[in-house]
PDB file of C-alpha atoms and ligand atoms in Angstrom:
ATOM      1  CA  MET A  22     -20.887  -0.012   5.944  1.00 93.00           C
ATOM      2  CA  GLN A  23     -20.244   1.011   2.353  1.00 97.00           C
ATOM      3  CA  ILE A  24     -17.030  -0.013   0.571  1.00 98.00           C
ATOM      4  CA  GLU A  25     -15.990   1.668  -2.652  1.00 98.00           C
ATOM      5  CA  VAL A  26     -13.029   0.467  -4.714  1.00 98.00           C
ATOM      6  CA  ILE A  27     -11.029   2.813  -6.943  1.00 98.00           C
ATOM      7  CA  SER A  28      -9.137   0.988  -9.680  1.00 97.00           C
ATOM      8  CA  SER A  29      -6.062   3.215  -9.988  1.00 97.00           C
ATOM      9  CA  VAL A  30      -4.566   6.387  -8.613  1.00 95.00           C
ATOM     10  CA  ASN A  31      -5.613   8.194 -11.794  1.00 93.00           C
ATOM     11  CA  GLU A  32      -9.276   7.568 -10.973  1.00 94.00           C
ATOM     12  CA  ALA A  33      -8.978   9.012  -7.467  1.00 95.00           C
ATOM     13  CA  ARG A  34     -10.833  12.313  -7.026  1.00 92.00           C
ATOM     14  CA  ALA A  35     -10.307  14.078  -3.697  1.00 92.00           C
ATOM     15  CA  ASP A  36     -14.048  14.333  -2.882  1.00 94.00           C
ATOM     16  CA  ARG A  37     -14.459  10.533  -2.893  1.00 95.00           C
ATOM     17  CA  PHE A  38     -12.506  10.326   0.372  1.00 98.00           C
ATOM     18  CA  THR A  39     -14.381  12.838   2.530  1.00 96.00           C
ATOM     19  CA  HIS A  40     -15.632  11.385   5.868  1.00 97.00           C
ATOM     20  CA  ARG A  41     -14.226   7.978   4.977  1.00 98.00           C
ATOM     21  CA  THR A  42     -11.394   5.662   5.887  1.00 98.00           C
ATOM     22  CA  ALA A  43      -9.043   5.175   2.936  1.00 98.00           C
ATOM     23  CA  ILE A  44      -6.949   2.062   2.501  1.00 98.00           C
ATOM     24  CA  VAL A  45      -4.161   2.633   0.001  1.00 98.00           C
ATOM     25  CA  ILE A  46      -3.137  -0.590  -1.729  1.00 98.00           C
ATOM     26  CA  ASP A  47       0.100  -0.969  -3.677  1.00 98.00           C
ATOM     27  CA  VAL A  48       0.992  -4.631  -3.314  1.00 98.00           C
ATOM     28  CA  LEU A  49       3.987  -4.321  -5.686  1.00 98.00           C
ATOM     29  CA  ARG A  50       5.487  -2.772  -3.769  1.00 97.00           C
ATOM     30  CA  ALA A  51       4.945   0.451  -1.822  1.00 98.00           C
ATOM     31  CA  SER A  52       2.331  -0.646   0.722  1.00 98.00           C
ATOM     32  CA  SER A  53       4.117  -3.981   1.265  1.00 98.00           C
ATOM     33  CA  THR A  54       7.329  -2.009   1.810  1.00 98.00           C
ATOM     34  CA  MET A  55       5.652   0.269   4.366  1.00 98.00           C
ATOM     35  CA  VAL A  56       4.520  -2.805   6.307  1.00 98.00           C
ATOM     36  CA  ALA A  57       8.048  -4.251   6.134  1.00 98.00           C
ATOM     37  CA  ALA A  58       9.690  -0.982   7.229  1.00 98.00           C
ATOM     38  CA  LEU A  59       7.478  -0.582  10.295  1.00 97.00           C
ATOM     39  CA  GLU A  60       7.787  -4.297  11.087  1.00 96.00           C
ATOM     40  CA  ALA A  61      11.591  -3.903  11.011  1.00 96.00           C
ATOM     41  CA  GLY A  62      11.400  -1.106  13.555  1.00 95.00           C
ATOM     42  CA  ALA A  63      11.206   2.195  11.664  1.00 97.00           C
ATOM     43  CA  PRO A  64       9.481   4.624  14.072  1.00 97.00           C
ATOM     44  CA  GLY A  65       7.791   6.360  11.133  1.00 98.00           C
ATOM     45  CA  ILE A  66       7.710   6.857   7.375  1.00 98.00           C
ATOM     46  CA  PHE A  67       7.270  10.206   5.638  1.00 98.00           C
ATOM     47  CA  PRO A  68       5.505   9.503   2.315  1.00 98.00           C
ATOM     48  CA  VAL A  69       6.370  12.126  -0.282  1.00 98.00           C
ATOM     49  CA  GLU A  70       5.532  12.525  -3.944  1.00 96.00           C
ATOM     50  CA  THR A  71       8.776  13.737  -5.486  1.00 97.00           C
ATOM     51  CA  VAL A  72      12.492  13.080  -5.200  1.00 97.00           C
ATOM     52  CA  LEU A  73      13.102  16.783  -4.535  1.00 97.00           C
ATOM     53  CA  GLU A  74      10.617  16.789  -1.642  1.00 97.00           C
ATOM     54  CA  ALA A  75      12.273  13.677  -0.230  1.00 97.00           C
ATOM     55  CA  ARG A  76      15.708  15.298  -0.253  1.00 97.00           C
ATOM     56  CA  ALA A  77      14.314  18.521   1.266  1.00 96.00           C
ATOM     57  CA  LEU A  78      12.572  16.646   4.079  1.00 94.00           C
ATOM     58  CA  GLN A  79      15.573  14.546   5.051  1.00 90.00           C
ATOM     59  CA  ARG A  80      16.950  15.346   8.518  1.00 93.00           C
ATOM     60  CA  PRO A  81      20.103  13.937  10.126  1.00 94.00           C
ATOM     61  CA  GLY A  82      19.502  10.265  10.850  1.00 93.00           C
ATOM     62  CA  HIS A  83      16.610   9.892   8.378  1.00 96.00           C
ATOM     63  CA  LEU A  84      16.941   7.283   5.644  1.00 97.00           C
ATOM     64  CA  LEU A  85      15.987   8.195   2.082  1.00 98.00           C
ATOM     65  CA  ALA A  86      14.176   5.366   0.309  1.00 98.00           C
ATOM     66  CA  GLY A  87      12.191   4.777  -2.834  1.00 98.00           C
ATOM     67  CA  GLU A  88      12.234   4.069  -6.520  1.00 97.00           C
ATOM     68  CA  ARG A  89      11.825   5.467  -9.970  1.00 97.00           C
ATOM     69  CA  PHE A  90      11.266   2.982 -12.792  1.00 95.00           C
ATOM     70  CA  CYS A  91      11.356   0.351  -9.982  1.00 95.00           C
ATOM     71  CA  ARG A  92      15.051   1.029  -9.259  1.00 97.00           C
ATOM     72  CA  LYS A  93      16.668   2.674  -6.233  1.00 97.00           C
ATOM     73  CA  ILE A  94      17.018   6.418  -6.746  1.00 98.00           C
ATOM     74  CA  PRO A  95      20.674   7.526  -7.137  1.00 97.00           C
ATOM     75  CA  GLY A  96      22.046   8.771  -3.824  1.00 96.00           C
ATOM     76  CA  PHE A  97      19.226   7.234  -1.773  1.00 97.00           C
ATOM     77  CA  ASP A  98      19.975   4.812   1.056  1.00 97.00           C
ATOM     78  CA  LEU A  99      17.383   2.189   0.184  1.00 97.00           C
ATOM     79  CA  GLY A 100      15.182   1.194  -2.748  1.00 98.00           C
ATOM     80  CA  ASN A 101      11.594  -0.043  -2.619  1.00 98.00           C
ATOM     81  CA  SER A 102      12.275  -3.722  -1.873  1.00 98.00           C
ATOM     82  CA  PRO A 103      10.696  -4.886   1.393  1.00 98.00           C
ATOM     83  CA  ASP A 104      13.874  -6.903   1.965  1.00 96.00           C
ATOM     84  CA  ASP A 105      15.903  -3.653   2.092  1.00 95.00           C
ATOM     85  CA  PHE A 106      14.120  -2.738   5.321  1.00 97.00           C
ATOM     86  CA  THR A 107      15.900  -4.876   7.887  1.00 96.00           C
ATOM     87  CA  PRO A 108      16.400  -3.948  11.557  1.00 95.00           C
ATOM     88  CA  ASP A 109      20.121  -3.665  10.740  1.00 94.00           C
ATOM     89  CA  ASN A 110      19.545  -1.193   7.901  1.00 91.00           C
ATOM     90  CA  LEU A 111      17.022   0.857   9.823  1.00 91.00           C
ATOM     91  CA  ARG A 112      18.611   1.017  13.273  1.00 83.00           C
ATOM     92  CA  ASN A 113      15.492   2.771  14.556  1.00 88.00           C
ATOM     93  CA  ARG A 114      15.695   5.535  11.953  1.00 95.00           C
ATOM     94  CA  HIS A 115      12.814   7.367  10.296  1.00 97.00           C
ATOM     95  CA  VAL A 116      12.325   6.779   6.572  1.00 98.00           C
ATOM     96  CA  VAL A 117      11.489   9.338   3.891  1.00 98.00           C
ATOM     97  CA  LEU A 118       9.829   7.325   1.099  1.00 98.00           C
ATOM     98  CA  THR A 119       8.936   8.313  -2.446  1.00 98.00           C
ATOM     99  CA  THR A 120       7.568   5.832  -5.003  1.00 97.00           C
ATOM    100  CA  THR A 121       5.959   6.271  -8.398  1.00 95.00           C
ATOM    101  CA  ASN A 122       2.391   5.331  -7.458  1.00 94.00           C
ATOM    102  CA  GLY A 123       2.157   4.284  -3.818  1.00 96.00           C
ATOM    103  CA  THR A 124       3.178   7.485  -2.064  1.00 97.00           C
ATOM    104  CA  ARG A 125       1.267   9.493  -4.706  1.00 95.00           C
ATOM    105  CA  ALA A 126      -1.836   7.471  -3.792  1.00 96.00           C
ATOM    106  CA  VAL A 127      -1.400   8.360  -0.100  1.00 97.00           C
ATOM    107  CA  HIS A 128      -1.450  12.057  -1.050  1.00 97.00           C
ATOM    108  CA  LYS A 129      -4.505  11.598  -3.277  1.00 96.00           C
ATOM    109  CA  ALA A 130      -6.389  10.222  -0.268  1.00 97.00           C
ATOM    110  CA  MET A 131      -5.544  13.175   2.018  1.00 96.00           C
ATOM    111  CA  ARG A 132      -9.178  14.237   2.496  1.00 96.00           C
ATOM    112  CA  ALA A 133     -10.026  10.932   4.175  1.00 98.00           C
ATOM    113  CA  ASP A 134     -10.632  10.872   7.932  1.00 98.00           C
ATOM    114  CA  ASN A 135      -8.127   8.037   8.238  1.00 98.00           C
ATOM    115  CA  ILE A 136      -5.530   6.676   5.822  1.00 98.00           C
ATOM    116  CA  LEU A 137      -4.194   3.133   6.215  1.00 98.00           C
ATOM    117  CA  ALA A 138      -1.842   1.153   3.971  1.00 98.00           C
ATOM    118  CA  GLY A 139      -3.086  -2.281   2.960  1.00 98.00           C
ATOM    119  CA  ALA A 140      -1.120  -5.115   1.427  1.00 98.00           C
ATOM    120  CA  LEU A 141      -1.605  -8.856   1.147  1.00 98.00           C
ATOM    121  CA  THR A 142       0.957  -9.229   3.927  1.00 98.00           C
ATOM    122  CA  ASN A 143      -1.166  -7.332   6.476  1.00 98.00           C
ATOM    123  CA  ALA A 144      -4.673  -7.701   5.001  1.00 98.00           C
ATOM    124  CA  SER A 145      -6.366  -9.193   8.040  1.00 98.00           C
ATOM    125  CA  ALA A 146      -4.868  -6.714  10.536  1.00 98.00           C
ATOM    126  CA  CYS A 147      -5.591  -3.802   8.205  1.00 98.00           C
ATOM    127  CA  ALA A 148      -9.240  -4.812   7.676  1.00 98.00           C
ATOM    128  CA  ARG A 149      -9.722  -5.222  11.414  1.00 97.00           C
ATOM    129  CA  ALA A 150      -8.256  -1.769  12.096  1.00 97.00           C
ATOM    130  CA  ALA A 151     -10.421  -0.212   9.370  1.00 97.00           C
ATOM    131  CA  ALA A 152     -13.584  -1.912  10.697  1.00 96.00           C
ATOM    132  CA  GLU A 153     -12.859  -0.518  14.168  1.00 95.00           C
ATOM    133  CA  LEU A 154     -12.775   3.023  12.765  1.00 96.00           C
ATOM    134  CA  ARG A 155     -16.496   2.688  11.858  1.00 94.00           C
ATOM    135  CA  ARG A 156     -16.469   4.802   8.725  1.00 95.00           C
ATOM    136  CA  ASP A 157     -17.382   3.956   5.155  1.00 97.00           C
ATOM    137  CA  ILE A 158     -14.262   2.742   3.380  1.00 98.00           C
ATOM    138  CA  VAL A 159     -12.542   3.578   0.114  1.00 98.00           C
ATOM    139  CA  LEU A 160     -10.034   1.048  -1.157  1.00 98.00           C
ATOM    140  CA  LEU A 161      -7.622   2.916  -3.411  1.00 98.00           C
ATOM    141  CA  CYS A 162      -5.721   0.554  -5.696  1.00 98.00           C
ATOM    142  CA  ALA A 163      -2.573   2.461  -6.653  1.00 97.00           C
ATOM    143  CA  GLY A 164      -2.081   0.513  -9.883  1.00 96.00           C
ATOM    144  CA  ASN A 165       0.825   0.791 -12.218  1.00 90.00           C
ATOM    145  CA  HIS A 166       1.604   3.231 -15.018  1.00 81.00           C
ATOM    146  CA  ASP A 167      -1.760   4.861 -14.222  1.00 84.00           C
ATOM    147  CA  ASP A 168      -3.601   1.597 -14.982  1.00 94.00           C
ATOM    148  CA  PHE A 169      -5.287  -1.025 -12.850  1.00 97.00           C
ATOM    149  CA  ALA A 170      -2.902  -3.680 -11.457  1.00 98.00           C
ATOM    150  CA  LEU A 171      -4.247  -7.180 -10.810  1.00 98.00           C
ATOM    151  CA  GLU A 172      -2.360  -7.676  -7.534  1.00 98.00           C
ATOM    152  CA  ASP A 173      -3.980  -4.554  -6.055  1.00 98.00           C
ATOM    153  CA  GLY A 174      -7.410  -5.825  -7.127  1.00 98.00           C
ATOM    154  CA  LEU A 175      -6.731  -9.205  -5.487  1.00 98.00           C
ATOM    155  CA  CYS A 176      -5.785  -7.426  -2.280  1.00 98.00           C
ATOM    156  CA  ALA A 177      -8.941  -5.294  -2.451  1.00 98.00           C
ATOM    157  CA  GLY A 178     -10.985  -8.504  -2.786  1.00 98.00           C
ATOM    158  CA  LEU A 179      -9.253 -10.065   0.219  1.00 98.00           C
ATOM    159  CA  LEU A 180      -9.792  -6.904   2.289  1.00 98.00           C
ATOM    160  CA  ILE A 181     -13.498  -6.943   1.420  1.00 98.00           C
ATOM    161  CA  GLU A 182     -13.725 -10.599   2.463  1.00 97.00           C
ATOM    162  CA  HIS A 183     -12.069  -9.777   5.804  1.00 97.00           C
ATOM    163  CA  LEU A 184     -14.223  -6.661   6.280  1.00 97.00           C
ATOM    164  CA  GLN A 185     -17.363  -8.760   5.812  1.00 95.00           C
ATOM    165  CA  ASN A 186     -16.184 -10.817   8.779  1.00 94.00           C
ATOM    166  CA  TYR A 187     -15.050  -7.947  10.994  1.00 94.00           C
ATOM    167  CA  CYS A 188     -17.772  -5.330  10.502  1.00 88.00           C
ATOM    168  CA  SER A 189     -20.638  -5.393  12.937  1.00 81.00           C
ATOM    169  CA  SER A 190     -23.012  -3.789  10.380  1.00 85.00           C
ATOM    170  CA  ALA A 191     -23.851  -5.156   6.902  1.00 91.00           C
ATOM    171  CA  VAL A 192     -21.159  -4.534   4.285  1.00 94.00           C
ATOM    172  CA  GLU A 193     -22.153  -3.261   0.857  1.00 96.00           C
ATOM    173  CA  THR A 194     -19.726  -2.734  -1.968  1.00 97.00           C
ATOM    174  CA  ASP A 195     -19.850  -1.160  -5.423  1.00 98.00           C
ATOM    175  CA  ASP A 196     -19.755  -3.230  -8.637  1.00 98.00           C
ATOM    176  CA  PHE A 197     -15.979  -3.020  -8.953  1.00 98.00           C
ATOM    177  CA  GLY A 198     -15.642  -4.205  -5.353  1.00 98.00           C
ATOM    178  CA  THR A 199     -17.957  -7.141  -6.062  1.00 98.00           C
ATOM    179  CA  ALA A 200     -15.805  -8.023  -9.076  1.00 98.00           C
ATOM    180  CA  MET A 201     -12.605  -7.852  -6.988  1.00 98.00           C
ATOM    181  CA  LEU A 202     -14.134 -10.054  -4.290  1.00 98.00           C
ATOM    182  CA  GLY A 203     -14.976 -12.603  -7.004  1.00 98.00           C
ATOM    183  CA  LEU A 204     -11.461 -12.317  -8.410  1.00 97.00           C
ATOM    184  CA  TYR A 205      -9.960 -12.993  -5.005  1.00 98.00           C
ATOM    185  CA  LYS A 206     -12.286 -15.932  -4.277  1.00 97.00           C
ATOM    186  CA  ASN A 207     -11.401 -17.479  -7.637  1.00 97.00           C
ATOM    187  CA  SER A 208      -7.663 -17.106  -7.074  1.00 96.00           C
ATOM    188  CA  SER A 209      -7.321 -17.551  -3.317  1.00 96.00           C
ATOM    189  CA  ASN A 210      -5.554 -20.906  -3.646  1.00 97.00           C
ATOM    190  CA  ARG A 211      -3.012 -19.561  -6.175  1.00 97.00           C
ATOM    191  CA  VAL A 212      -2.410 -15.957  -5.166  1.00 98.00           C
ATOM    192  CA  ALA A 213       1.376 -16.054  -5.651  1.00 98.00           C
ATOM    193  CA  ASP A 214       1.153 -17.656  -9.123  1.00 98.00           C
ATOM    194  CA  THR A 215      -1.566 -15.224 -10.211  1.00 98.00           C
ATOM    195  CA  ILE A 216       0.571 -12.255  -9.172  1.00 98.00           C
ATOM    196  CA  ALA A 217       3.754 -13.691 -10.695  1.00 98.00           C
ATOM    197  CA  GLY A 218       1.890 -14.096 -14.008  1.00 98.00           C
ATOM    198  CA  ALA A 219       0.376 -10.583 -14.039  1.00 97.00           C
ATOM    199  CA  SER A 220       2.083  -7.658 -15.733  1.00 96.00           C
ATOM    200  CA  THR A 221       3.752  -5.954 -12.728  1.00 97.00           C
ATOM    201  CA  GLY A 222       4.907  -9.294 -11.336  1.00 98.00           C
ATOM    202  CA  LYS A 223       6.422 -10.255 -14.682  1.00 98.00           C
ATOM    203  CA  ARG A 224       8.117  -6.884 -15.103  1.00 97.00           C
ATOM    204  CA  LEU A 225       9.620  -6.867 -11.608  1.00 97.00           C
ATOM    205  CA  THR A 226      10.807 -10.460 -12.004  1.00 98.00           C
ATOM    206  CA  LYS A 227      12.467  -9.600 -15.323  1.00 98.00           C
ATOM    207  CA  MET A 228      14.255  -6.729 -13.572  1.00 97.00           C
ATOM    208  CA  GLY A 229      15.634  -9.075 -10.904  1.00 97.00           C
ATOM    209  CA  PHE A 230      13.032  -8.408  -8.189  1.00 98.00           C
ATOM    210  CA  GLY A 231      11.404 -11.863  -8.241  1.00 98.00           C
ATOM    211  CA  ARG A 232      12.096 -12.286  -4.529  1.00 98.00           C
ATOM    212  CA  ASP A 233      10.034  -9.120  -3.843  1.00 98.00           C
ATOM    213  CA  VAL A 234       7.135 -10.478  -5.899  1.00 98.00           C
ATOM    214  CA  GLN A 235       7.136 -13.657  -3.799  1.00 98.00           C
ATOM    215  CA  ARG A 236       7.442 -11.835  -0.501  1.00 98.00           C
ATOM    216  CA  CYS A 237       4.667  -9.337  -1.339  1.00 98.00           C
ATOM    217  CA  SER A 238       2.355 -12.234  -2.358  1.00 98.00           C
ATOM    218  CA  GLN A 239       2.337 -13.758   1.126  1.00 98.00           C
ATOM    219  CA  VAL A 240      -1.041 -13.354   2.802  1.00 98.00           C
ATOM    220  CA  ASP A 241      -1.534 -12.185   6.392  1.00 97.00           C
ATOM    221  CA  ILE A 242       2.019 -12.619   7.627  1.00 97.00           C
ATOM    222  CA  SER A 243       2.145  -9.312   9.503  1.00 98.00           C
ATOM    223  CA  SER A 244       0.028  -7.554  12.093  1.00 98.00           C
ATOM    224  CA  VAL A 245       1.502  -4.135  11.277  1.00 98.00           C
ATOM    225  CA  VAL A 246      -1.041  -1.525  10.137  1.00 98.00           C
ATOM    226  CA  PRO A 247       0.592   1.572   8.646  1.00 98.00           C
ATOM    227  CA  ARG A 248      -1.544   4.641   9.371  1.00 98.00           C
ATOM    228  CA  LEU A 249      -0.967   8.262   8.481  1.00 98.00           C
ATOM    229  CA  GLN A 250      -0.743  10.548  11.498  1.00 98.00           C
ATOM    230  CA  GLY A 251      -0.009  14.121  10.506  1.00 96.00           C
ATOM    231  CA  ASP A 252       2.595  13.788   7.788  1.00 96.00           C
ATOM    232  CA  MET A 253       4.075  10.534   9.072  1.00 98.00           C
ATOM    233  CA  ILE A 254       2.982   6.906   8.695  1.00 98.00           C
ATOM    234  CA  VAL A 255       3.210   4.910  11.916  1.00 98.00           C
ATOM    235  CA  ASN A 256       2.113   1.480  13.081  1.00 96.00           C
ATOM    236  CA  VAL A 257      -1.268   1.656  14.821  1.00 85.00           C
TER     237      VAL A 257
HETATM  238  C1  MLT B 310       5.011   2.327  -6.892  1.00 65.58           C
HETATM  239  O1  MLT B 310       4.769   2.990  -5.885  1.00 65.58           O
HETATM  240  O2  MLT B 310       4.819   2.737  -8.036  1.00 65.58           O
HETATM  241  C2  MLT B 310       5.555   0.920  -6.792  1.00 65.58           C
HETATM  242  O3  MLT B 310       5.719   0.549  -5.512  1.00 65.58           O
HETATM  243  C3  MLT B 310       6.690   0.726  -7.766  1.00 65.58           C
HETATM  244  C4  MLT B 310       7.651  -0.375  -7.424  1.00 65.58           C
HETATM  245  O4  MLT B 310       7.263  -1.517  -7.306  1.00 65.58           O
HETATM  246  O5  MLT B 310       8.831  -0.125  -7.258  1.00 65.58           O
END
């Protein structure tokens, strides 16, 4: 099995996803939020690129969620903090989600045979689900401000480590994947501190979202695997 790692959503060309399984990674915070929303009982999440699309797609009972400049969008029900997605807030309602990079990354990967959302919180379950799909894999790091984000690279490294354990055939990765695996191995005993000290972690903490940074840095705490089916993300 071949694993390719794309460093940011800007680097993602549609043809790189054909016949593959894509794992979209946005540790801070969109993919971690998708895991949290499904874990809290949302039946499905509609990932959309723009605020206008989100408003147009909303149906009675749907919750509008997402961020611009990391903050809740005016008039929306929820922001992009995993902690916003509690069973009480959701009450079994569908979510329409738009975020700056994460939901854009899902749309960039549309040509893939399968699209999963990977985070540190669900890395093991996500890698297992991807291995079972028996396709070559593209790990799409969403990044931040169109640049690579360290926390997404760490998650890519962890996913590669898990995939090496779960795949029945030999796993080969590209040079960037090898680098991310090394990054993860070097930091595996201080993942939370590494993320808190990287640029997105510092920015979110400064904005008052330090609790999100901590929560999103927890490894393998969920068995939820968000997967796109049609235009909706569900738990596989
Ligand atoms: C994104 O999709 O750009 C991020 O999840 C932004 C954020 O952390 O709010």
